Coordinates of C-alpha atoms and ligand atoms in Angstrom, one line a residue:
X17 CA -21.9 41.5 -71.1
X18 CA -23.4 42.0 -67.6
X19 CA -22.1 43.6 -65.1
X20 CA -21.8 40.9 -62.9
X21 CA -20.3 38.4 -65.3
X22 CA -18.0 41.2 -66.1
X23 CA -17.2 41.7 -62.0
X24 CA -16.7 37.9 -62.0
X25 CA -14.5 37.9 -65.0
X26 CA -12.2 40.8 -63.3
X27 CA -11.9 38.9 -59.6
X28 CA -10.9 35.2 -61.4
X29 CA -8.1 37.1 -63.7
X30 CA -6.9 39.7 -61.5
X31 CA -7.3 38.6 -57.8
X32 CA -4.9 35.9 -58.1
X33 CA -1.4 38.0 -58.2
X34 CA -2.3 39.9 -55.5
X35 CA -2.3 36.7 -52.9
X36 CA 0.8 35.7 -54.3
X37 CA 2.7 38.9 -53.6
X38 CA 1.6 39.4 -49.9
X39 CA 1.6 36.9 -46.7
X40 CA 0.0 36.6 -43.7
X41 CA 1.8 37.2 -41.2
X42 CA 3.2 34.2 -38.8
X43 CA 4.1 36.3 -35.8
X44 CA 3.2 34.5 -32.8
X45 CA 0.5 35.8 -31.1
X46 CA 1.0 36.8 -27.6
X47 CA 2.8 40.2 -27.7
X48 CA 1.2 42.4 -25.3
X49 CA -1.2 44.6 -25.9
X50 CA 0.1 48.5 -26.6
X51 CA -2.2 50.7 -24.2
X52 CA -1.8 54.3 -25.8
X53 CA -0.3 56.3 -23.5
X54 CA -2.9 59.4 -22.4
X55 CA -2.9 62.9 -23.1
X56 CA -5.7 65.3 -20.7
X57 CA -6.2 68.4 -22.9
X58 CA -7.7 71.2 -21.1
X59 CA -7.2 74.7 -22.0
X60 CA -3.8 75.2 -20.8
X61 CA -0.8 75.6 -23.7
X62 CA 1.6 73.1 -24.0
X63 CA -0.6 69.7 -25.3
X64 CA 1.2 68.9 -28.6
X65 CA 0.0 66.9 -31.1
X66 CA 2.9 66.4 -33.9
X67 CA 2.0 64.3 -37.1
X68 CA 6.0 62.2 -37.5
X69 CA 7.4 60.4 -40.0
X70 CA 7.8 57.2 -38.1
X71 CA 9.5 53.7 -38.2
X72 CA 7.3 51.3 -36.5
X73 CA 8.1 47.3 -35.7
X74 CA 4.6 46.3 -36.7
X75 CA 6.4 43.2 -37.2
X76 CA 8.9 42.0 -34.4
X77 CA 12.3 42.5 -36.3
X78 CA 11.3 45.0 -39.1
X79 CA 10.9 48.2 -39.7
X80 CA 8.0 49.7 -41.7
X81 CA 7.4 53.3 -43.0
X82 CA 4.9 55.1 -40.7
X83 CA 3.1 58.0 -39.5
X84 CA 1.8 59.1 -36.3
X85 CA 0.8 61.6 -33.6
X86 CA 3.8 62.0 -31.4
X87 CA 4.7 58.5 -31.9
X88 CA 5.7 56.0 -34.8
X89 CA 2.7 54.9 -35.7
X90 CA -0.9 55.8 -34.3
X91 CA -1.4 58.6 -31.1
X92 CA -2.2 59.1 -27.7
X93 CA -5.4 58.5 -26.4
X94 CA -6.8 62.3 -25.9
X95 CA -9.2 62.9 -22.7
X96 CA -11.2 65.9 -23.3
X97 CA -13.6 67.2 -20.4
X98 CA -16.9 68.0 -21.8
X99 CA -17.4 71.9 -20.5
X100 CA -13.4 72.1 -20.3
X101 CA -11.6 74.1 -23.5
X102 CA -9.4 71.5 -25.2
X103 CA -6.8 73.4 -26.6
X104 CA -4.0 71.6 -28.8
X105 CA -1.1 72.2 -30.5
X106 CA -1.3 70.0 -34.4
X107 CA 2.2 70.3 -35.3
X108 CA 3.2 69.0 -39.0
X109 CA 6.5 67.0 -39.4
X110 CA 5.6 65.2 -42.1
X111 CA 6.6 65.5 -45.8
X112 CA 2.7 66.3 -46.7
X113 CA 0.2 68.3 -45.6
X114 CA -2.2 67.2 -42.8
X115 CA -5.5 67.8 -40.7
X116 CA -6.3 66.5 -37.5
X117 CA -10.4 65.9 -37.7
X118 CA -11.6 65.1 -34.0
X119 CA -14.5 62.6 -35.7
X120 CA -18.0 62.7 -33.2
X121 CA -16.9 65.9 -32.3
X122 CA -19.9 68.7 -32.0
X123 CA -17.4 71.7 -32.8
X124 CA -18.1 74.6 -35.4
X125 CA -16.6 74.0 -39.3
X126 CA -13.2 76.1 -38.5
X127 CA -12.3 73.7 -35.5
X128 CA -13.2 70.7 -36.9
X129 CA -9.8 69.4 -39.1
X130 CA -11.7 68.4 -42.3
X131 CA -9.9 68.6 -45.8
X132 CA -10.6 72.4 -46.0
X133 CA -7.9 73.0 -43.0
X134 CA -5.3 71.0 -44.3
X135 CA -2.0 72.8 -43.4
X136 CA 1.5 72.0 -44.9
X137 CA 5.0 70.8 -43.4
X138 CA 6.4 73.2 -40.7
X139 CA 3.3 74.4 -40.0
X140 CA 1.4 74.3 -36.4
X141 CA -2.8 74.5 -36.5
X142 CA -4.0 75.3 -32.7
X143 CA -7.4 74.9 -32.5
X144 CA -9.2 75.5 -29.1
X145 CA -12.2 73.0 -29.3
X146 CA -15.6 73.3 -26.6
X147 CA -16.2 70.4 -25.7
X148 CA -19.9 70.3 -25.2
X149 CA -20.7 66.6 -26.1
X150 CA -21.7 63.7 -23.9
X151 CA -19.0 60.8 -22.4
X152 CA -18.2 59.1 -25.4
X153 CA -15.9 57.1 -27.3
X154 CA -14.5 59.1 -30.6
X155 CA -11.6 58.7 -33.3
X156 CA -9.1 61.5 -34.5
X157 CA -7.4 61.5 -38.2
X158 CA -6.1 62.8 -40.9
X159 CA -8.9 63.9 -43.7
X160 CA -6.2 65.9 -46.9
X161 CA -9.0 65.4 -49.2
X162 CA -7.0 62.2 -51.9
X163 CA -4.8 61.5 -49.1
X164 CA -6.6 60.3 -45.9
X165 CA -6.4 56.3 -47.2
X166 CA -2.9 56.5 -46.9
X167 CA -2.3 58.9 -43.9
X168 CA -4.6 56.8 -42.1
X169 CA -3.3 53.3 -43.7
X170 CA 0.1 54.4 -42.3
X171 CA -1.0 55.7 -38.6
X172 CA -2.0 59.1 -38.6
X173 CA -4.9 58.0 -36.4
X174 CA -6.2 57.6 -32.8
X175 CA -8.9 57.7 -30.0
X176 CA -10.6 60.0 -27.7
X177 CA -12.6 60.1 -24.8
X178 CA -14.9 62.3 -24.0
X179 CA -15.5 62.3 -19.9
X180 CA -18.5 64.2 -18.5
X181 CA -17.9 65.6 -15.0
X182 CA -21.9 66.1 -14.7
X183 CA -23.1 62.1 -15.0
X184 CA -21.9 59.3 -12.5
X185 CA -20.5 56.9 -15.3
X186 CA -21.4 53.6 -13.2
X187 CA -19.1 51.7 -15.4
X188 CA -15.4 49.9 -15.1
X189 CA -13.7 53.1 -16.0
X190 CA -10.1 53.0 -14.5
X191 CA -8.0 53.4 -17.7
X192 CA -5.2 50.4 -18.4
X193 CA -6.9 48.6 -15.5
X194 CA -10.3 47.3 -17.0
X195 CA -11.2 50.6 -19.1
X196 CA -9.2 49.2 -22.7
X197 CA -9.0 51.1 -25.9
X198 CA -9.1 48.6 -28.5
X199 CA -8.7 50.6 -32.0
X200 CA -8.8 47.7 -34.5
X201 CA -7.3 48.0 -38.0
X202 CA -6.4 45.7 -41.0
X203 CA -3.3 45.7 -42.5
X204 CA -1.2 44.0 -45.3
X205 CA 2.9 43.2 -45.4
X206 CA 5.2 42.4 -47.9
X207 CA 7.2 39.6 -47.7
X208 CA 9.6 40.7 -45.8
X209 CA 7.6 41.7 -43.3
X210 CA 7.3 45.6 -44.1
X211 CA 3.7 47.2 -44.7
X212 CA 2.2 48.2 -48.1
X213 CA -0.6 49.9 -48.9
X214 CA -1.4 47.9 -52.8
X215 CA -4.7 48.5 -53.8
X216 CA -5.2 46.8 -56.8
X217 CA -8.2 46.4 -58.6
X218 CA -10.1 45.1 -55.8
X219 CA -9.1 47.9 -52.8
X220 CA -9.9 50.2 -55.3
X221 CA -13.5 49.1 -55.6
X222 CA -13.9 48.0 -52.6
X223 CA -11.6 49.3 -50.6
X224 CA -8.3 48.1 -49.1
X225 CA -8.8 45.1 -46.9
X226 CA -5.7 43.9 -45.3
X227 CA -4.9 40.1 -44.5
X228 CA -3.9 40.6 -41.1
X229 CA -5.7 42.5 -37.9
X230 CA -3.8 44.8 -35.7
X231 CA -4.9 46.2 -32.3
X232 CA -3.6 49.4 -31.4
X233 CA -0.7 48.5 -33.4
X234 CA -0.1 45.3 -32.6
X235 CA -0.7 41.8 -34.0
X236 CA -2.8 39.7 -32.9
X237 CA -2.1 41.0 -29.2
X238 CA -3.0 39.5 -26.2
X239 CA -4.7 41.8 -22.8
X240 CA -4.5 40.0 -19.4
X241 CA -7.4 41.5 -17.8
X242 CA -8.8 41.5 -14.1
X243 CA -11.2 38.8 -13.4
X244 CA -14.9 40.5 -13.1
X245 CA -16.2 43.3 -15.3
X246 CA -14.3 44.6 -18.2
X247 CA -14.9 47.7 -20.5
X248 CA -13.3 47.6 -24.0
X249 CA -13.8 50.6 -26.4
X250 CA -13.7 49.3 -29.8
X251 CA -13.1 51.3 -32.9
X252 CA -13.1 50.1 -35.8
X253 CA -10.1 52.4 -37.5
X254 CA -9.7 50.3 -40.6
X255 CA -9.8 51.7 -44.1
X256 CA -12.7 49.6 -45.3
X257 CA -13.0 45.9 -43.3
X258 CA -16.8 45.3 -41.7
X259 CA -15.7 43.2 -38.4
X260 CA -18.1 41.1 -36.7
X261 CA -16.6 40.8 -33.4
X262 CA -17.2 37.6 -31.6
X263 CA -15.7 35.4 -28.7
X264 CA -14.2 32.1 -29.4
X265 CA -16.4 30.3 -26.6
X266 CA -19.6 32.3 -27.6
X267 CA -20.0 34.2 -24.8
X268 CA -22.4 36.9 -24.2
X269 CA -21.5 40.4 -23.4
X270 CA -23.2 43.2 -23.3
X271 CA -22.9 46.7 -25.6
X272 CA -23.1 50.0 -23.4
X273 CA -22.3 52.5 -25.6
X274 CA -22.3 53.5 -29.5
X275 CA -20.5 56.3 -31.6
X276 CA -21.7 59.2 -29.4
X277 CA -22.1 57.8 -25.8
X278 CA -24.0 55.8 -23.8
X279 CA -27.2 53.3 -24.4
X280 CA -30.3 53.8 -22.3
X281 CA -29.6 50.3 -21.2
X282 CA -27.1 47.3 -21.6
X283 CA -28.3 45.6 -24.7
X284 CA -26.5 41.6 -24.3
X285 CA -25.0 40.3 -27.5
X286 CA -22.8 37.5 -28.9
X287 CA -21.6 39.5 -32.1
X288 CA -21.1 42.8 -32.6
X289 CA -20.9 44.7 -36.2
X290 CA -18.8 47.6 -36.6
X291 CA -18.4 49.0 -39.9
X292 CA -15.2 51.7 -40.3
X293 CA -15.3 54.7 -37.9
X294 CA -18.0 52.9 -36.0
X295 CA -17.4 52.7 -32.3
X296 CA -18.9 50.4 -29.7
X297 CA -17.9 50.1 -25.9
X298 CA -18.7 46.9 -24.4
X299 CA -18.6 45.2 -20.9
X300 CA -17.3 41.7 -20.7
X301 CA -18.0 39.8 -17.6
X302 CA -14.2 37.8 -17.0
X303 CA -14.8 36.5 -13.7
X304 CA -15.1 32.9 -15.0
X305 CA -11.2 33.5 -15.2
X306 CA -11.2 31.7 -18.9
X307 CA -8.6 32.6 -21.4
X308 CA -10.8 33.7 -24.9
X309 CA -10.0 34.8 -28.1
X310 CA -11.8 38.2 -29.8
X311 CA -12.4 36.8 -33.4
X312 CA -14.5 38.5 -36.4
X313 CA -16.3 36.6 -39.0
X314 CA -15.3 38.4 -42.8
X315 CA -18.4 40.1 -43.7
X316 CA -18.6 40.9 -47.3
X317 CA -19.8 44.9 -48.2
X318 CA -23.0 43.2 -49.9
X319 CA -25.1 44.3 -53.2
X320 CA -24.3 43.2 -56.5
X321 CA -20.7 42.4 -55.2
X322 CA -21.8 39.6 -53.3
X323 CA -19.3 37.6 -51.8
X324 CA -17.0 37.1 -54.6
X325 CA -15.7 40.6 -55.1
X326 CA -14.5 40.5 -51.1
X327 CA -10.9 41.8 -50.7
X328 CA -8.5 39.2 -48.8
X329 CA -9.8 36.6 -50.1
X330 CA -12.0 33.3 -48.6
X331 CA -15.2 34.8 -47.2
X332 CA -16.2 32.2 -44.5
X333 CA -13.1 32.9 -42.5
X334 CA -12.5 33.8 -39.1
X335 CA -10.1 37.2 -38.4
X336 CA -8.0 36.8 -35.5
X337 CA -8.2 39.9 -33.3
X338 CA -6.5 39.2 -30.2
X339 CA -6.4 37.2 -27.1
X340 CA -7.4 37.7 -23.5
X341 CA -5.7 36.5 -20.2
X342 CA -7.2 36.3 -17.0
X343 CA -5.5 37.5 -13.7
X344 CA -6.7 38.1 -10.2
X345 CA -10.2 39.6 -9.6
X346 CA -10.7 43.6 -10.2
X347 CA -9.9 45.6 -7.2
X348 CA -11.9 48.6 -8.7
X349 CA -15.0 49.0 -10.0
X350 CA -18.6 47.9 -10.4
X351 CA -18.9 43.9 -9.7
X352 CA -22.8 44.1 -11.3
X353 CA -23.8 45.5 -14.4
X354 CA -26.6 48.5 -13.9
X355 CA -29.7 47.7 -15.6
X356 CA -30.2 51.4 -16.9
X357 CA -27.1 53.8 -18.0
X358 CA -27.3 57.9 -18.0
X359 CA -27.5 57.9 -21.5
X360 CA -28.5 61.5 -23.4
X361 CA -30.8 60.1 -26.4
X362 CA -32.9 62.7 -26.9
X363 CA -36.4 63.8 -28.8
X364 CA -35.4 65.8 -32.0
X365 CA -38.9 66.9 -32.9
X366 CA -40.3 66.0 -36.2
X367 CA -38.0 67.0 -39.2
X368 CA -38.6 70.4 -41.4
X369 CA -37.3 69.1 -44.2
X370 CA -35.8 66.1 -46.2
X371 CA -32.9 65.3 -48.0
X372 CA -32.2 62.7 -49.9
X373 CA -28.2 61.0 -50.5
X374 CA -28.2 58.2 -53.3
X375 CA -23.7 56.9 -52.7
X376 CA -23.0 56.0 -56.1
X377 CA -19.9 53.9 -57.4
X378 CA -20.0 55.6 -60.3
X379 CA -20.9 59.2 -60.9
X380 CA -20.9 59.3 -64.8
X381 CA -22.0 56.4 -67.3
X382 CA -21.1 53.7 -64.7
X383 CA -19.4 51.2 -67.1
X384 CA -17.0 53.2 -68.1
X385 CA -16.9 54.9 -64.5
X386 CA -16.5 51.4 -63.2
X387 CA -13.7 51.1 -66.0
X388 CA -12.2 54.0 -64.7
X389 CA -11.9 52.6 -61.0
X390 CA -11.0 49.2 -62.2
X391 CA -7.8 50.4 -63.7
X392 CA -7.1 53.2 -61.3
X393 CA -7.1 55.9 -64.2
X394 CA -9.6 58.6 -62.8
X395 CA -9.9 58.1 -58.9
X396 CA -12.9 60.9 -58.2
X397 CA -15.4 58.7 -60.1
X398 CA -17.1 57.7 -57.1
X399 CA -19.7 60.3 -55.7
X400 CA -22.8 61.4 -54.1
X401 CA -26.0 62.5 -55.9
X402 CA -23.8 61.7 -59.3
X403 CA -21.4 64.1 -58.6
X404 CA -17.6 63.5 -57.4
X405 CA -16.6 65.6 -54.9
X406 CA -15.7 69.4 -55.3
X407 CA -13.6 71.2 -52.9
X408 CA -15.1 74.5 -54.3
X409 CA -18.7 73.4 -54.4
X410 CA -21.2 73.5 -51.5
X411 CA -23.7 70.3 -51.8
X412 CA -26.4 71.3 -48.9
X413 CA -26.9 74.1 -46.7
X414 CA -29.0 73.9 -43.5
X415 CA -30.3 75.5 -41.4
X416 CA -28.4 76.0 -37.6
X417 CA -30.8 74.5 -34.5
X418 CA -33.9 72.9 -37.7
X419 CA -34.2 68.6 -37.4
X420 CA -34.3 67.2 -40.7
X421 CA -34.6 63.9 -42.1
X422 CA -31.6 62.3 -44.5
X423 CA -32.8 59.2 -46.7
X424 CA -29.7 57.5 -47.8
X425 CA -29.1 54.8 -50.3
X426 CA -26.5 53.5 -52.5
X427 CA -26.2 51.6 -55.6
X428 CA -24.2 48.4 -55.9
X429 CA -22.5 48.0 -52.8
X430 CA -23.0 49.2 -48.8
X431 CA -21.3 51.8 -47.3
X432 CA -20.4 53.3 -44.1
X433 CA -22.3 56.8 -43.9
X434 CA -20.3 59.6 -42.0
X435 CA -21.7 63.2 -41.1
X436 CA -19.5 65.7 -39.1
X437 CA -20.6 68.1 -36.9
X438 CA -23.5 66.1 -35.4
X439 CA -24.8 63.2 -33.7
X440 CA -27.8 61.6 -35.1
X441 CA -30.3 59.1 -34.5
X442 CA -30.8 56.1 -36.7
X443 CA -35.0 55.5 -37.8
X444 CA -34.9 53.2 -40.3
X445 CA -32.2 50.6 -41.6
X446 CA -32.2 48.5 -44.8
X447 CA -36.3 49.7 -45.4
X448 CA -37.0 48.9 -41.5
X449 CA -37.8 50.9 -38.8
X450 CA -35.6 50.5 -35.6
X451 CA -35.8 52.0 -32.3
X452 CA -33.5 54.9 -32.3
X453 CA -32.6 54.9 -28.7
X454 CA -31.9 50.9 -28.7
X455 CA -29.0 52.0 -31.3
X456 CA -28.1 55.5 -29.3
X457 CA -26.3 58.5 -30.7
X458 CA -24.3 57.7 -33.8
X459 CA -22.4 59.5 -36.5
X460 CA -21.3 56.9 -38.9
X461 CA -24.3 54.4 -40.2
X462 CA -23.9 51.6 -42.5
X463 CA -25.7 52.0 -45.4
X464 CA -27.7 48.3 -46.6
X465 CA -30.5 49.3 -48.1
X466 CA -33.0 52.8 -47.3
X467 CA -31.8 54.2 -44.3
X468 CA -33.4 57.5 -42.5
X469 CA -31.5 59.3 -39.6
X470 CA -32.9 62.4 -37.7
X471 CA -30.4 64.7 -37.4
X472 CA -30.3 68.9 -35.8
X473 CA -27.2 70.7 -36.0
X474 CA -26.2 73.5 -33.5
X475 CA -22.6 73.8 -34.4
X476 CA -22.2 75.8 -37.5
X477 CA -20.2 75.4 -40.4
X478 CA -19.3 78.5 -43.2
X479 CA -18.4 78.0 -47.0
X480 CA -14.8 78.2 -46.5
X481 CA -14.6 75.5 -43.6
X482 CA -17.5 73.4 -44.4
X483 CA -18.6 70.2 -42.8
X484 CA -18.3 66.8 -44.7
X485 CA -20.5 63.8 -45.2
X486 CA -19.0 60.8 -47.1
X487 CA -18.6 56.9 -46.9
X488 CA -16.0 56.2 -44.6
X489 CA -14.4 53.5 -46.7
X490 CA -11.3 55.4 -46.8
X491 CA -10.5 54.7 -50.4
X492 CA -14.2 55.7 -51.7
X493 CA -14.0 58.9 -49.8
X494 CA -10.1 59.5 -51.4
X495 CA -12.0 59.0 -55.1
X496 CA -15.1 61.2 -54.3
X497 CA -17.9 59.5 -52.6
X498 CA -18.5 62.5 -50.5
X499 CA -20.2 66.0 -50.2
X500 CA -20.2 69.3 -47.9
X501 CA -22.6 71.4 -46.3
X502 CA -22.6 74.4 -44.5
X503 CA -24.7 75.0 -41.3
X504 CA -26.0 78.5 -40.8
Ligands
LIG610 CU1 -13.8 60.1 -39.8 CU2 -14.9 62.9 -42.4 O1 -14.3 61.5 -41.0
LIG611 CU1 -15.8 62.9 -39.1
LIG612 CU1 -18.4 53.5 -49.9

């Protein structure tokens, strides 16, 4: 049989149950949206960070099992001062043991949270991170190599931003006020109402892909928002779901920034992709005072998948995000967008050496690999190069302050490519070539095809805290689909 009859086969026989046992949720939509409270590290003691069991209404009227930072589900927003120590207190009150990785982050291996420094219950990790990175919008979370899915899934999660004293950010940037974190995630309930994390056949080869959209937290939430210029700070915090952000009245807005800071310029827009990890700030002009509603158009993860194997079922339907409200005009900030932003894209050089990624679904004899995943028997059959991933093995090493060009492709499906310890810039997508600085700085690239990405490290990594590059669908990273380098 052929693979894809066989893929087919699986979807029409085992899909089916899963819809039946979950709902979609009938909340109304409305509630207001959760703004994270803030947390300024610098480097004085006392910024605590504790990983909780929590209990979190996700759903008015019942309670779920979480976890969070300091809270029942999710964290604070952390403001880190690029040139300021950030020094933090990770505290573990969980059952498990836990990292915090501060994702974007240019900090050496031993600060950086990755599966290597997972610590267990009772324990307190107190990492003093530089922060020597541009303004930028970035995501912290737990990475317990075979656990992150889960920790995540449950809310051990959040956002940062980076500020930079040094640039004059000529932006709405007045937190709460018309700077909004939006950290976007989809989730699944039971039918009582509590969450559950069931992967199934599908989430496990695919990834789990919930049936209902939360925004920090929060279903389907609605922002009343100052009439004029607003900045929202999307991240895209979900285990596996591609969103395609749009507005219902198709209205333009413009994307400032990407995963590590700003854009040379505006670049205007009616959609925006964001694949997981991916962040995107944008400005939306609200002075027309309209009420609108941020949807997403399901996007399927591609290849030989097509559109059938898509988790959640129909593929032509529109995601609900949230809603927005209008109120009186913005007595802060700019009224005009600026036609150029200080943005830090830089010229890497040429590369002094190449390396090439093939993501694989299977690392072995890929029916019975595909098997394997199917029936949840052996999660680390997923990999990198054809090999799962091995705590105790180091993939690459490179070489501290050298630019070198990665050529990543994948077999079968797309994926969300993630490397720590740098920012890089994007040179070819899908086989094309694009214009690095129209993307910006990045550190998660979705993988559709031959991709190349310029990338120079100058934060270095050893063998026993090695940095990590993996798909960041959660679940493919949990079964193996990534490797480790150090940077020396
Ligand atoms: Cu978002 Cu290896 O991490
Ligand atoms: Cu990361
Ligand atoms: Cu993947």
């Amino acid at each position: 049989m052929k693979r894809r009859q066989f893929l087919s086969l699986g979807v029409a026989t085992l899909a089916a149950p899963a819809i039946i046992s979950r709902r979609t949720v009938a909340a109304e939509p409305g509630a207001p949206l959760p703004i994270p409270d803030v947390m300024e590290v610098g480097p004085g003691a006392g910024n605590i960070l504790s990983a909780i069991k929590g209990r979190a209404e996700l759903i008015p009227g019942v309670e779920s099992d979480t976890l969070g930072y300091g809270q029942d589900y999710l964290g604070p927003l952390l403001r880190f001062q690029r040139g300021r120590t950030a020094s933090i207190d990770v505290e573990n009150r969980t059952d498990d043991p836990i990292t915090a990785h501060w994702h974007g982050m240019h900090v050496p291996g031993y600060l950086d949270g990755g599966p290597q420094l997972a610590f267990g219950p009772g324990k307190t990790w107190s990492p003093e991170l530089p922060v020597d990175h541009p303004a930028a919008t970035l995501f912290y979370h737990s990475h317990v190599h075979g656990r992150t899915a889960e920790q995540v899934y449950r809310g051990l999660a959040g956002m940062i931003i980076i500020d930079d004293p040094e640039i004059d950010d000529p932006l709405p940037r007045d937190y709460g006020v018309n700077d909004f974190p939006l950290i976007v995630q989809d989730r699944s309930f039971d039918r009582s109402g509590r969450l559950t994390y069931d992967l199934g056949m599908m989430g496990r080869m695919q990834g789990f892909h919930g049936d209902d959209v939360l925004v920090n937290g929060a279903i389907r939430p609605k922002l009343t928002v100052p009439a004029g210029l607003v900045r929202l700070r999307l991240l895209n915090a979900s285990n596996a779901r591609i969103y395609d952000f749009n507005f219902t009245d198709g209205r333009q807005f413009h994307q400032v920034a990407s995963d590590g800071g700003l854009l040379p310029s505006p670049a205007a827009m009616v959609n925006l992709r964001l694949a997981p990890a991916e962040r995107a700030e944008i400005i939306v002009d609200f002075s027309d005072r309209s009420a609108v509603r941020l949807v997403s158009r399901n996007v399927g993860s591609g290849g030989m998948m097509g559109g059938g194997m898509m988790g959640g079922g129909n593929n032509t339907a529109t995601l609900d995000v949230m809603s927005f409200d209008v109120g009186d005009a913005s007595t802060s900030g700019p009224v005009q967008l600026p036609g150029s932003l200080p943005a830090t894209v830089s010229d890497l050089g040429e590369p002094v050496r190449t390396r090439e990624f093939i993501l694989n679904i299977s690392s072995g004899n890929m029916i019975s690999s595909m098997l394997n995943n199917l029936i949840g028997q052996d999660r680390q059959t997923m990999g990198i190069n054809g090999e799962p991933y091995d705590m105790s093995r180091i993939d690459q090493q490179v070489q501290l302050g050298e630019t070198e060009l990665w050529r990543i492709n994948a077999d079968m499906m797309t994926h969300p490519f993630h490397v720590h310890g740098v920012s890089f810039q994007v040179v070819t997508m899908g086989g094309r070539a694009v214009n690095p600085a129209e993307i910006g700085w990045k550190d998660v690239v979705h993988i559709e095809g031959p991709t190349e990405i310029l990338l120079r490290f100058d934060k270095p990594a050893t063998v026993d805290t090695p940095f990590m590059y993996h798909c960041h669908i959660l679940e493919h990273e949990d079964a193996g689909m990534m490797g480790q380098f150090t940077v020396g």
